[in-house]
Coordinates of C-alpha atoms in Angstrom, one line a residue:
Chain I
M181 CA -12.6 -59.7 -55.0
T182 CA -15.4 -57.9 -56.6
S183 CA -15.2 -54.2 -56.0
K184 CA -18.5 -52.4 -55.3
K185 CA -18.6 -48.7 -55.7
V186 CA -20.4 -46.7 -53.0
S187 CA -23.8 -45.5 -54.0
I188 CA -24.8 -42.2 -52.5
R189 CA -28.4 -42.2 -51.4
R190 CA -30.4 -39.1 -52.1
L191 CA -32.8 -37.8 -49.4
P192 CA -36.1 -36.4 -50.6
T193 CA -36.4 -32.9 -49.1
N194 CA -40.1 -32.4 -49.4
V195 CA -39.5 -28.8 -50.3
P196 CA -41.4 -28.3 -53.5
G197 CA -39.0 -27.9 -56.4
L198 CA -35.8 -28.4 -54.4
D199 CA -35.3 -32.0 -55.3
A200 CA -35.6 -31.1 -58.9
I201 CA -32.9 -28.4 -58.8
L202 CA -30.7 -30.7 -56.6
G203 CA -30.8 -33.3 -59.3
G204 CA -32.9 -35.7 -57.3
G205 CA -32.5 -34.9 -53.6
L206 CA -29.8 -34.3 -51.0
P207 CA -26.9 -36.6 -50.9
E208 CA -27.0 -38.5 -47.6
Y209 CA -24.2 -37.6 -45.1
S210 CA -23.3 -34.5 -47.1
F211 CA -21.9 -31.4 -45.4
N212 CA -23.8 -28.4 -46.7
L213 CA -24.0 -24.7 -46.4
I214 CA -27.2 -22.7 -46.7
V215 CA -26.1 -19.1 -47.3
G216 CA -27.8 -15.8 -48.0
A217 CA -28.5 -12.3 -46.7
P218 CA -30.6 -11.7 -43.7
G219 CA -34.3 -12.3 -44.5
S220 CA -33.5 -14.5 -47.5
G221 CA -35.2 -17.5 -46.0
K222 CA -32.2 -19.6 -44.7
T223 CA -33.7 -20.5 -41.4
T224 CA -37.0 -21.2 -42.9
L225 CA -35.4 -23.5 -45.5
A226 CA -33.4 -25.2 -42.7
H227 CA -36.6 -25.8 -40.7
Q228 CA -38.5 -27.1 -43.6
L229 CA -35.7 -29.5 -44.4
M230 CA -35.5 -30.5 -40.8
F231 CA -39.2 -31.3 -40.3
A232 CA -39.2 -33.2 -43.6
L233 CA -36.0 -35.2 -42.9
A234 CA -36.4 -35.9 -39.1
T235 CA -37.9 -39.2 -38.2
S236 CA -37.5 -41.5 -35.2
D237 CA -35.0 -43.5 -37.2
R238 CA -33.2 -40.4 -38.4
P239 CA -33.4 -37.8 -35.6
A240 CA -32.3 -34.2 -36.1
L241 CA -30.3 -31.9 -34.0
F242 CA -30.7 -28.1 -34.5
F243 CA -27.9 -26.2 -32.8
T244 CA -28.7 -22.5 -32.4
V245 CA -25.8 -20.2 -31.9
L246 CA -25.6 -16.4 -31.5
G247 CA -27.8 -14.6 -33.9
E248 CA -31.6 -15.0 -34.1
P249 CA -32.7 -15.6 -30.5
P250 CA -34.2 -19.2 -30.2
L251 CA -37.4 -17.9 -28.7
K252 CA -38.0 -15.7 -31.7
M253 CA -37.0 -18.4 -34.1
L254 CA -39.4 -20.9 -32.5
R255 CA -42.2 -18.3 -32.4
Y256 CA -41.9 -17.4 -36.1
Q257 CA -41.1 -20.8 -37.5
Q258 CA -44.4 -22.0 -36.0
Q259 CA -46.2 -19.9 -38.4
F260 CA -45.4 -22.4 -41.1
S261 CA -47.6 -25.4 -41.6
F262 CA -44.6 -27.8 -41.7
F263 CA -43.7 -27.0 -38.1
D264 CA -45.1 -29.9 -36.1
P265 CA -44.6 -29.3 -32.4
R266 CA -45.1 -33.1 -31.8
K267 CA -41.8 -33.7 -33.4
V268 CA -39.9 -31.5 -31.0
N269 CA -37.9 -33.5 -28.4
K270 CA -39.1 -36.6 -30.1
S271 CA -37.5 -36.8 -33.6
L272 CA -35.8 -33.5 -33.5
R273 CA -34.2 -31.5 -30.7
Y274 CA -33.0 -27.9 -30.3
V275 CA -29.7 -27.3 -28.6
N276 CA -28.6 -23.8 -27.7
L277 CA -24.8 -23.2 -28.0
S278 CA -24.7 -19.5 -27.4
D279 CA -23.0 -19.8 -24.0
D280 CA -20.4 -22.1 -25.3
V281 CA -19.6 -19.9 -28.3
S282 CA -19.5 -16.7 -26.2
A283 CA -16.8 -18.3 -24.2
G284 CA -14.8 -18.3 -27.4
N285 CA -13.3 -21.7 -26.6
F286 CA -13.8 -23.8 -29.8
D287 CA -12.6 -26.9 -28.2
Q288 CA -15.4 -26.5 -25.7
V289 CA -17.9 -25.8 -28.5
L290 CA -16.8 -28.9 -30.4
A291 CA -16.9 -30.9 -27.2
R292 CA -20.5 -29.8 -26.6
I293 CA -21.5 -30.7 -30.2
T294 CA -19.7 -34.0 -29.9
Q295 CA -21.5 -34.7 -26.6
E296 CA -24.9 -34.0 -28.1
V297 CA -24.1 -35.9 -31.3
E298 CA -23.0 -38.9 -29.4
A299 CA -26.0 -38.7 -27.1
S300 CA -28.6 -38.7 -29.9
S301 CA -26.8 -40.1 -32.9
P302 CA -28.6 -37.7 -35.3
G303 CA -29.1 -38.4 -38.9
V304 CA -29.4 -34.7 -39.7
V305 CA -27.6 -31.7 -38.0
F306 CA -28.2 -28.0 -38.4
V307 CA -26.0 -25.2 -37.1
D308 CA -27.7 -21.8 -37.2
S309 CA -26.1 -19.4 -37.6
F310 CA -22.6 -20.7 -38.3
R311 CA -21.6 -17.2 -39.4
S312 CA -22.0 -16.1 -35.8
V313 CA -19.4 -18.8 -34.8
M314 CA -17.0 -17.5 -37.4
L315 CA -17.4 -13.9 -36.4
E316 CA -16.8 -14.8 -32.8
A317 CA -13.8 -16.7 -33.8
R318 CA -12.2 -13.8 -35.6
Q319 CA -12.3 -11.8 -32.4
Q320 CA -10.3 -14.4 -30.6
P321 CA -6.5 -14.5 -30.6
H322 CA -5.5 -16.9 -33.4
G323 CA -9.2 -17.2 -34.2
G324 CA -8.8 -17.8 -37.9
A325 CA -6.5 -20.8 -37.5
G326 CA -8.5 -22.1 -34.6
M327 CA -11.6 -21.8 -36.8
Q328 CA -10.1 -23.7 -39.6
Q329 CA -9.2 -26.6 -37.4
F330 CA -12.6 -26.4 -35.7
I331 CA -14.4 -26.8 -39.1
Q332 CA -12.1 -29.6 -40.1
K333 CA -12.8 -31.4 -36.9
L334 CA -16.5 -30.7 -37.1
G335 CA -16.7 -32.0 -40.7
I336 CA -14.8 -35.2 -39.7
L337 CA -17.0 -35.7 -36.6
L338 CA -20.3 -35.3 -38.4
N339 CA -19.2 -37.3 -41.4
G340 CA -18.1 -40.1 -39.0
W341 CA -21.4 -40.0 -37.3
Q342 CA -23.1 -40.2 -40.7
A343 CA -25.1 -37.0 -40.2
T344 CA -26.3 -35.0 -43.1
T345 CA -25.3 -31.6 -42.0
F346 CA -26.3 -28.0 -42.8
L347 CA -24.4 -24.9 -41.6
I348 CA -26.5 -21.8 -42.0
G349 CA -24.9 -18.4 -42.4
E350 CA -24.8 -15.0 -44.0
Y351 CA -21.9 -15.7 -46.2
A352 CA -21.4 -13.9 -49.4
S353 CA -19.3 -15.0 -52.3
G354 CA -16.7 -12.4 -51.1
D355 CA -16.3 -14.5 -48.0
N356 CA -14.1 -16.9 -49.9
P357 CA -11.7 -18.4 -49.1
D358 CA -13.4 -19.2 -45.8
P359 CA -12.4 -22.7 -45.0
V360 CA -16.0 -23.7 -44.6
F361 CA -16.4 -23.4 -48.3
T362 CA -13.7 -25.9 -49.0
V363 CA -15.0 -28.4 -46.6
A364 CA -18.6 -28.2 -47.8
D365 CA -20.0 -30.8 -50.2
G366 CA -23.0 -28.6 -51.0
L367 CA -23.6 -24.9 -51.2
I368 CA -27.1 -23.6 -51.4
S369 CA -27.4 -19.8 -51.9
L370 CA -30.5 -17.8 -51.3
E371 CA -31.0 -14.2 -52.4
Q372 CA -33.7 -11.6 -52.6
S373 CA -33.9 -8.5 -54.7
V374 CA -36.2 -5.6 -54.6
F375 CA -36.9 -3.7 -57.8
R376 CA -39.5 -1.0 -57.8
N377 CA -42.4 -2.5 -55.8
S378 CA -41.6 -6.1 -56.4
M379 CA -39.5 -8.5 -54.4
V380 CA -38.1 -11.5 -56.1
R381 CA -36.5 -14.4 -54.2
R382 CA -34.0 -16.7 -55.9
I383 CA -32.2 -19.9 -55.0
Q384 CA -29.1 -21.4 -56.6
I385 CA -27.2 -24.6 -56.0
L386 CA -23.6 -23.3 -56.3
K387 CA -22.0 -26.6 -55.5
M388 CA -23.2 -30.2 -54.8
R389 CA -20.5 -32.9 -54.9
G390 CA -21.2 -36.1 -56.5
H391 CA -24.0 -35.3 -58.9
A392 CA -25.3 -32.8 -61.4
T393 CA -27.7 -30.2 -60.3
Q394 CA -29.9 -27.9 -62.3
P395 CA -27.8 -24.8 -62.9
G396 CA -28.9 -21.2 -62.6
L397 CA -31.1 -19.1 -60.4
H398 CA -34.5 -20.4 -59.6
T399 CA -37.3 -18.3 -58.2
F400 CA -39.0 -19.2 -55.0
R401 CA -41.8 -18.0 -52.8
I402 CA -42.3 -18.2 -49.0
S403 CA -45.9 -18.7 -48.0
N404 CA -47.6 -20.3 -44.9
A405 CA -46.6 -23.6 -46.3
G406 CA -42.9 -22.6 -46.4
I407 CA -40.6 -22.4 -49.3
E408 CA -41.8 -23.4 -52.8
I409 CA -39.2 -23.3 -55.6
F410 CA -40.0 -22.9 -59.2
P411 CA -37.2 -24.6 -61.1
A412 CA -36.3 -22.7 -64.2
A413 CA -38.1 -24.3 -67.2
Q414 CA -35.5 -26.3 -69.1
V415 CA -35.6 -26.9 -72.7
R416 CA -34.7 -30.4 -73.4
D417 CA -32.1 -31.0 -76.1
D418 CA -33.1 -33.0 -79.1
S419 CA -30.0 -35.0 -79.9
G420 CA -31.7 -36.4 -83.0
A421 CA -30.9 -39.9 -81.8
T422 CA -32.3 -42.5 -84.0
D423 CA -33.6 -44.7 -81.2
S424 CA -36.8 -42.6 -81.0
P425 CA -39.2 -42.8 -83.9
A426 CA -39.3 -39.8 -86.2
P427 CA -42.3 -37.6 -85.6
S428 CA -45.0 -38.4 -88.2
H429 CA -46.2 -35.1 -89.6
I430 CA -48.8 -36.9 -91.6
A431 CA -50.5 -38.6 -88.7
T432 CA -50.5 -35.6 -86.4
P433 CA -54.1 -35.3 -85.2
R434 CA -55.7 -31.9 -85.5
L435 CA -57.8 -30.0 -83.0
T436 CA -61.0 -28.3 -83.9
M437 CA -61.1 -24.6 -83.0
G438 CA -64.8 -24.2 -82.2
V439 CA -65.2 -21.5 -84.8
P440 CA -67.0 -22.6 -87.9
G441 CA -64.7 -22.1 -90.9
L442 CA -61.5 -21.5 -89.0
D443 CA -60.5 -25.2 -89.1
N444 CA -60.6 -25.0 -92.9
M445 CA -58.5 -21.9 -92.9
L446 CA -55.9 -23.7 -90.8
G447 CA -55.8 -26.5 -93.2
G448 CA -58.0 -28.8 -91.3
G449 CA -57.7 -27.7 -87.7
L450 CA -54.7 -26.9 -85.5
P451 CA -52.2 -29.7 -85.3
S452 CA -52.1 -31.2 -81.8
G453 CA -49.2 -30.0 -79.7
Y454 CA -48.7 -26.8 -81.7
S455 CA -48.5 -23.4 -80.2
I456 CA -50.6 -20.7 -81.8
L457 CA -50.4 -17.0 -81.5
V458 CA -53.6 -15.0 -81.9
A459 CA -52.6 -11.4 -82.4
G460 CA -54.9 -8.5 -82.8
P461 CA -55.8 -5.0 -81.5
S462 CA -57.9 -4.4 -78.4
G463 CA -61.5 -5.6 -78.9
S464 CA -60.8 -7.5 -82.0
G465 CA -62.1 -10.8 -80.4
K466 CA -58.9 -12.6 -79.3
T467 CA -60.4 -13.7 -75.9
I468 CA -63.6 -14.8 -77.6
L469 CA -61.6 -16.9 -80.0
A470 CA -59.7 -18.4 -77.1
T471 CA -62.9 -19.1 -75.3
A472 CA -64.3 -20.9 -78.3
F473 CA -61.1 -23.0 -78.4
L474 CA -61.5 -24.0 -74.8
A475 CA -65.3 -24.6 -75.1
E476 CA -64.7 -26.8 -78.1
G477 CA -62.2 -28.8 -76.1
V478 CA -64.8 -29.3 -73.4
R479 CA -67.3 -30.4 -76.0
V480 CA -64.9 -33.0 -77.5
G481 CA -63.5 -34.2 -74.2
E482 CA -60.2 -32.3 -74.3
P483 CA -59.8 -30.5 -70.9
G484 CA -58.3 -27.1 -71.0
I485 CA -56.7 -24.5 -68.8
I486 CA -56.8 -20.7 -69.1
V487 CA -54.0 -18.6 -67.6
A488 CA -55.6 -15.1 -67.3
F489 CA -53.8 -11.9 -66.4
E490 CA -56.7 -9.5 -66.1
Q491 CA -57.1 -6.7 -63.6
T492 CA -60.9 -7.3 -63.1
P493 CA -61.3 -11.0 -64.0
S494 CA -65.0 -11.4 -63.2
Q495 CA -65.9 -8.5 -65.5
S496 CA -63.5 -9.0 -68.3
R497 CA -63.7 -12.7 -68.6
T498 CA -66.5 -13.9 -70.7
R499 CA -69.4 -15.6 -69.0
T500 CA -68.6 -18.8 -70.9
I501 CA -65.2 -19.0 -69.3
D502 CA -66.6 -18.4 -65.8
D503 CA -69.3 -21.0 -66.4
M504 CA -66.7 -23.6 -67.6
V505 CA -64.4 -22.8 -64.6
R506 CA -67.3 -23.1 -62.1
A507 CA -68.4 -26.4 -63.7
G508 CA -64.9 -27.7 -63.3
Q509 CA -64.6 -28.2 -67.0
I510 CA -61.5 -26.1 -67.4
G511 CA -58.8 -24.9 -65.0
L512 CA -58.1 -21.3 -64.3
I513 CA -54.9 -19.7 -63.2
N514 CA -55.6 -16.1 -62.6
T515 CA -53.1 -13.8 -61.1
R516 CA -52.8 -10.1 -60.8
S517 CA -49.7 -10.3 -58.7
L518 CA -46.9 -8.1 -60.1
D519 CA -44.0 -10.1 -58.8
L520 CA -44.4 -13.3 -60.7
S521 CA -41.7 -15.2 -62.4
I522 CA -42.5 -17.0 -65.6
D523 CA -41.1 -20.1 -64.0
E524 CA -43.7 -19.8 -61.3
V525 CA -46.5 -19.6 -63.8
V526 CA -45.0 -22.6 -65.7
Q527 CA -44.8 -24.6 -62.5
R528 CA -48.5 -23.9 -61.6
L529 CA -49.5 -24.6 -65.2
I530 CA -47.6 -27.9 -65.2
D531 CA -49.2 -29.0 -62.0
M532 CA -52.6 -28.1 -63.3
I533 CA -52.0 -29.8 -66.6
H534 CA -51.2 -33.0 -64.8
Q535 CA -54.1 -32.6 -62.4
K536 CA -56.7 -31.9 -65.1
K537 CA -55.1 -34.0 -67.7
A538 CA -55.4 -30.9 -69.9
T539 CA -54.5 -30.9 -73.5
R540 CA -55.4 -27.3 -74.4
V541 CA -53.9 -24.3 -72.7
V542 CA -54.8 -20.6 -73.3
I543 CA -52.6 -17.8 -72.1
D544 CA -54.6 -14.6 -72.2
S545 CA -52.8 -12.4 -72.8
L546 CA -49.0 -12.1 -73.3
S547 CA -49.4 -8.3 -72.6
G548 CA -51.0 -9.0 -69.2
F549 CA -48.4 -11.7 -68.6
E550 CA -45.6 -9.2 -69.1
L551 CA -47.2 -6.8 -66.7
A552 CA -47.6 -9.5 -64.1
V553 CA -44.0 -10.6 -64.0
A554 CA -41.7 -8.8 -61.7
P555 CA -39.8 -6.0 -63.5
S556 CA -36.5 -7.7 -63.1
F557 CA -37.8 -10.6 -65.3
R558 CA -39.1 -8.4 -68.1
E559 CA -35.7 -8.1 -69.7
D560 CA -35.7 -11.9 -70.1
F561 CA -39.4 -12.1 -71.0
R562 CA -38.8 -13.3 -74.6
E563 CA -36.3 -15.9 -73.6
S564 CA -38.6 -17.1 -70.8
L565 CA -41.5 -17.3 -73.2
F566 CA -39.4 -19.5 -75.5
R567 CA -38.6 -21.8 -72.6
M568 CA -42.2 -21.9 -71.5
V569 CA -43.5 -22.8 -75.0
A570 CA -40.8 -25.5 -75.3
V571 CA -41.7 -27.0 -71.9
L572 CA -45.4 -27.0 -72.8
A573 CA -44.6 -28.5 -76.2
G574 CA -42.7 -31.2 -74.3
L575 CA -45.8 -32.0 -72.4
G576 CA -47.7 -32.4 -75.6
V577 CA -50.3 -29.8 -74.9
T578 CA -51.6 -27.4 -77.5
V579 CA -51.1 -23.8 -76.5
M580 CA -52.9 -20.7 -77.6
M581 CA -51.5 -17.3 -76.7
T582 CA -53.2 -14.0 -77.3
S583 CA -51.2 -10.9 -78.0
E584 CA -52.3 -7.3 -78.0
L585 CA -51.3 -5.8 -81.2
E586 CA -51.3 -2.1 -81.8
D587 CA -53.1 -1.6 -85.0
R588 CA -50.5 0.2 -86.9
Y589 CA -50.8 0.2 -90.6
T590 CA -47.2 1.0 -91.4
D591 CA -45.9 -2.4 -90.7
L592 CA -47.1 -5.9 -90.2
R593 CA -46.1 -7.2 -86.8
F594 CA -47.7 -10.0 -84.9
S595 CA -46.2 -9.6 -81.4
P596 CA -44.2 -7.0 -79.5
Y597 CA -42.2 -9.8 -78.0
G598 CA -40.8 -11.2 -81.2
S599 CA -42.7 -14.3 -80.1
A600 CA -44.1 -14.9 -83.6
F601 CA -41.2 -17.1 -84.5
L602 CA -41.7 -19.1 -81.2
T603 CA -45.1 -20.3 -82.2
D604 CA -46.0 -22.9 -84.8
A605 CA -49.1 -21.1 -86.0
I606 CA -50.3 -17.5 -86.2
I607 CA -53.8 -16.0 -86.6
V608 CA -54.0 -12.3 -87.0
E609 CA -57.1 -10.1 -86.5
R610 CA -57.3 -6.6 -87.8
Y611 CA -59.7 -3.7 -88.1
I612 CA -60.4 -2.4 -91.5
E613 CA -62.5 0.5 -92.8
I614 CA -65.0 -0.3 -95.5
E615 CA -67.6 2.2 -96.6
S616 CA -67.1 4.2 -93.4
R617 CA -67.7 1.1 -91.2
L618 CA -65.2 -0.6 -88.9
K619 CA -65.0 -4.2 -89.9
R620 CA -62.9 -7.0 -88.5
V621 CA -60.9 -9.4 -90.6
I622 CA -59.1 -12.5 -89.7
A623 CA -56.3 -14.4 -91.5
V624 CA -54.0 -17.4 -90.9
V625 CA -50.5 -16.2 -91.2
K626 CA -48.7 -19.5 -90.7
V627 CA -49.2 -23.1 -89.8
R628 CA -45.8 -24.8 -89.6
G629 CA -45.6 -27.8 -91.9
S630 CA -49.1 -27.4 -93.2
A631 CA -51.0 -25.8 -96.0
H632 CA -53.4 -23.2 -94.9
S633 CA -55.7 -20.5 -96.2
D634 CA -54.1 -17.2 -97.2
E635 CA -57.4 -15.4 -97.3
L636 CA -58.4 -12.3 -95.4
R637 CA -61.9 -13.1 -94.1
Q638 CA -64.3 -10.8 -92.6
F639 CA -65.8 -11.9 -89.3
E640 CA -68.4 -10.7 -86.8
I641 CA -68.8 -11.2 -83.1
T642 CA -72.3 -12.2 -82.3
D643 CA -74.0 -13.6 -79.2
D644 CA -73.1 -17.0 -80.5
G645 CA -69.4 -16.2 -80.9
I646 CA -67.3 -15.6 -83.9
V647 CA -68.9 -15.9 -87.3
I648 CA -66.5 -16.0 -90.1
G649 CA -67.8 -14.5 -93.3
K650 CA -66.6 -14.3 -96.9
P651 CA -63.1 -13.4 -98.0
V652 CA -62.6 -9.7 -98.7
R653 CA -62.0 -10.0 -102.4
D654 CA -62.9 -6.6 -103.7
Y655 CA -60.4 -4.5 -101.8
E656 CA -56.7 -4.2 -101.7
G657 CA -54.3 -2.4 -99.4
L658 CA -56.4 -3.4 -96.4
L659 CA -53.4 -4.1 -94.1
G660 CA -51.8 -0.8 -95.1
G661 CA -54.8 1.0 -93.8
H662 CA -55.8 2.5 -97.2
P663 CA -58.2 0.0 -98.7
A664 CA -59.1 0.6 -102.3
Q665 CA -61.8 -1.1 -104.2
M666 CA -60.4 -3.2 -106.9
P667 CA -61.8 -2.9 -110.4
V668 CA -64.3 -5.6 -111.1
L669 CA -63.0 -7.9 -113.8
G670 CA -65.0 -8.1 -117.0
K671 CA -66.5 -4.7 -116.5
V672 CA -63.5 -2.9 -117.8
A673 CA -64.2 -1.6 -121.2
Chain X
M93 CA -51.9 -25.0 -22.3
S94 CA -53.2 -27.6 -24.7
T95 CA -56.2 -29.6 -23.8
T96 CA -54.2 -32.7 -22.9
N97 CA -51.9 -30.9 -20.5
T98 CA -53.9 -28.0 -19.3
N99 CA -53.6 -28.8 -15.7
A100 CA -50.1 -30.3 -15.7
P101 CA -48.3 -27.1 -14.5
R102 CA -50.9 -26.4 -11.8
E103 CA -50.9 -30.0 -10.6
A104 CA -47.1 -29.9 -10.4
I105 CA -47.1 -26.7 -8.5
Q106 CA -49.8 -28.1 -6.1
T107 CA -47.5 -31.1 -5.5
L108 CA -44.7 -28.7 -4.8
L109 CA -46.7 -26.6 -2.4
A110 CA -47.9 -29.7 -0.6
V111 CA -44.5 -29.8 1.2
R112 CA -45.3 -29.6 4.9
V113 CA -42.1 -30.7 6.6
G114 CA -39.5 -28.8 8.6
G115 CA -39.9 -25.9 11.0
V116 CA -43.1 -24.1 11.7
N117 CA -43.8 -23.2 8.1
G118 CA -41.3 -25.5 6.4
A119 CA -39.9 -22.4 4.6
S120 CA -36.5 -23.9 3.9
V121 CA -37.9 -27.2 2.6
L122 CA -40.4 -25.4 0.5
A123 CA -37.7 -23.2 -0.9
Q124 CA -35.6 -26.2 -1.7
A125 CA -38.5 -27.9 -3.4
T126 CA -39.1 -24.8 -5.4
I127 CA -35.5 -24.7 -6.5
D128 CA -35.7 -28.4 -7.5
R129 CA -38.8 -27.8 -9.5
W130 CA -37.2 -24.7 -11.1
R131 CA -34.2 -26.8 -12.0
D132 CA -36.5 -29.3 -13.6
L133 CA -37.9 -26.5 -15.7
T134 CA -34.6 -24.9 -16.7
S135 CA -33.0 -28.3 -17.5
Q136 CA -35.6 -28.7 -20.2
L137 CA -35.6 -25.1 -21.4
E138 CA -32.0 -23.9 -21.2
P139 CA -30.7 -26.3 -23.8
V140 CA -33.3 -25.0 -26.2
I141 CA -33.6 -21.2 -25.6
G142 CA -30.3 -20.6 -23.7
T143 CA -29.7 -19.3 -20.2
G144 CA -30.3 -15.8 -21.4
G145 CA -33.8 -16.6 -22.7
V146 CA -34.8 -18.3 -19.5
K147 CA -33.4 -15.5 -17.3
V148 CA -35.3 -12.8 -19.1
L149 CA -38.6 -14.7 -18.9
F150 CA -38.0 -15.5 -15.2
G151 CA -37.2 -11.9 -14.4
R152 CA -40.4 -10.8 -16.1
A153 CA -42.5 -13.5 -14.3
V154 CA -41.1 -12.3 -10.9
R155 CA -41.7 -8.7 -11.8
Q156 CA -45.3 -9.4 -12.7
A157 CA -45.9 -11.3 -9.5
S158 CA -44.3 -8.6 -7.4
A159 CA -47.3 -6.4 -8.1
N160 CA -49.1 -8.5 -5.5
Y161 CA -46.1 -9.7 -3.6
P162 CA -43.8 -6.7 -3.3
W163 CA -41.3 -8.7 -1.2
L164 CA -40.6 -10.8 -4.4
A165 CA -39.1 -7.7 -6.2
V166 CA -35.5 -8.8 -6.0
P167 CA -33.4 -7.5 -8.9
V168 CA -32.8 -10.3 -11.4
E169 CA -29.2 -9.1 -11.9
D170 CA -28.4 -10.6 -8.6
G171 CA -27.3 -13.9 -10.0
S172 CA -28.6 -17.1 -11.4
E173 CA -32.2 -18.1 -11.0
A174 CA -31.1 -20.7 -8.4
A175 CA -29.2 -18.0 -6.5
L176 CA -32.2 -15.8 -6.7
L177 CA -34.4 -18.5 -5.3
V178 CA -32.0 -18.9 -2.4
T179 CA -32.4 -15.2 -1.8
L180 CA -36.1 -15.7 -1.9
M181 CA -35.8 -18.5 0.7
G182 CA -34.9 -15.9 3.2
R183 CA -37.9 -13.9 2.2
F184 CA -40.2 -16.9 2.6
A185 CA -39.3 -17.1 6.2
G186 CA -40.8 -13.7 7.0
E187 CA -44.1 -14.4 5.2
E188 CA -47.3 -16.3 5.9
R189 CA -47.2 -19.8 4.5
A190 CA -50.3 -19.3 2.4
T191 CA -48.9 -16.1 1.0
V192 CA -45.6 -17.8 0.0
E193 CA -47.5 -20.6 -1.6
K194 CA -49.5 -18.2 -3.7
A195 CA -46.5 -16.2 -4.7
I196 CA -44.5 -19.3 -5.8
A197 CA -47.5 -20.5 -7.8
T198 CA -47.9 -17.1 -9.4
V199 CA -44.3 -16.8 -10.5
L200 CA -44.2 -20.3 -12.0
L201 CA -47.5 -19.9 -13.7
N202 CA -46.5 -16.5 -15.0
F203 CA -43.3 -18.0 -16.4
V204 CA -45.1 -20.8 -18.2
E205 CA -47.7 -18.4 -19.6
L206 CA -45.1 -16.0 -20.8
L207 CA -43.3 -18.9 -22.6
A208 CA -46.6 -20.0 -24.1
T209 CA -47.4 -16.5 -25.3
L210 CA -44.1 -16.5 -27.2
I211 CA -43.8 -20.0 -28.5
G212 CA -47.3 -21.3 -28.3
E213 CA -49.0 -23.7 -25.9
S214 CA -48.3 -26.9 -27.7
L215 CA -44.6 -26.3 -28.0
T216 CA -44.5 -25.2 -24.4
D217 CA -46.2 -28.4 -23.4
R218 CA -43.7 -30.3 -25.6
L219 CA -40.7 -28.7 -24.0
L220 CA -41.8 -28.6 -20.4
G221 CA -43.7 -31.8 -20.4
P222 CA -40.9 -33.8 -18.7
A223 CA -40.6 -31.1 -16.0
W224 CA -44.2 -31.6 -15.0
A225 CA -43.8 -35.4 -14.6
P226 CA -44.8 -36.2 -11.0
A227 CA -41.7 -35.7 -8.8
T228 CA -41.1 -37.4 -5.5
P229 CA -42.8 -35.1 -3.1
A230 CA -40.3 -33.4 -0.8
S231 CA -42.5 -34.5 2.1
E232 CA -41.4 -38.1 1.4
R233 CA -37.7 -37.3 1.2
E234 CA -35.4 -37.6 4.0
I235 CA -35.0 -34.1 5.4
P236 CA -31.7 -33.7 7.3

């Protein structure tokens, strides 16, 4: 006889980002826990899942127990756009168990659940909050043992009725070894942390039997649309397998920068798919260079996106950027929120890249970005940047990041984030003093795998943009802040 | 209530109040019909919001109505809603038929409106819809 292994179907949850961290959806007929502190979004996640999963063929039962009063729950959950009252008592039904639980007779509770399950043969079952059941159980004589048996029986019942089940509760890891943890196939943990004035929500799949999930904490937001998860950007391993063709460095197409002369300095333009850091002090022309890069993309049919972190966007953004955004030629992600996670920005960026079919991305600036992320993420800013650049590189887009650089003449640094090594190319802008005038110079510091100019070139910012001038040949010590005119060869006696 | 079912509760209450059988004012039949209608409501609601939730709303609906019908002001702690209505039955007997009808309609409508204020009109319609389905008028039933 041919043996056929069972294949576990995965149910799409319709919660943005959740399927990705679950490794492709929820295993059908699984017995799951949604755990977290009060206010962490457990009931909201449960409702979002229920309204997505419940259909006439796969009806849902939502058992409410002690805890949040059902009237309040129904009132508040209706504020989310996923709540569709037309589904209530049609493809999903609420059942209040508080009277049965208060009586403390778990056989009675189980009988009631059994009765409801048999009556509607649900495909999805929720119990909110299961923690209330457990607390009630502990107050009963022999409550612990009774509870363990109750959970075992409940698990068997719901598995037998082929219901994908979610128990919702305020469990903490310290609650182990609650028997419910052993029975559960999946464990979804929600947490929220407040640091200074920012609140960050995170979700983690602690356990999911049968398939690999995306490990680690993933940030999420709760908006009117419900929960949106931003899976932590993952850097794909390059195994060096020989089945994929080796990248051809020679054939890599190059992008024009939109600044006359700069392409030559870069050795013929910026290689496609590269990330480039434009570092310079305030006012040196970084945003203008980035604008030229995007405008050039528009001109040659390479759509772009700018991620801006400015406090007063309409004033500080150049008119060219505004015009291009208004004309729909480039996408704009502008945020002044101070509780962002980098993964959230990456997710928005990825969505917009797909939507606009963008090939050029500008992040202006890393300094603003660092301010915009929640303080708790700043420790990992550099690591997150690394992952972001890797993810964007994986998408094949060319990324320009600007970085505010304190114009110190004692050392030559390109970024306070140590991000210089993350990028494939670096352009640096500096101020220099020549004949009591403040002049700007630009230089290409690196272009990975490519020859490039090593000249320091003066440049000016005009109404038409950046105009690169001649190399500064007659001076030395410019980067040290003490330029000295070099003796002219041939005139020496 | 939503546009589709705006009149459903009022029509159901009108049907209920159309009971004209038994005694001079039909107080006992009217009270029984009221209890039946109330049970229709609670059978839809209690599984969802629990007996506690229903009791609180009912108590408030009665309290609001008692501003105009002081004889309604029976403490809600007296027992179940059905028991309370049985108590009310006794009160009906001492009142004019028209007054009783208005009082019943006020309590039921208050209850529905309170529920709608909390969970919205569409969900209230959704939950109570089956309770408003035309019931067999008590006048057509066999009255012992």
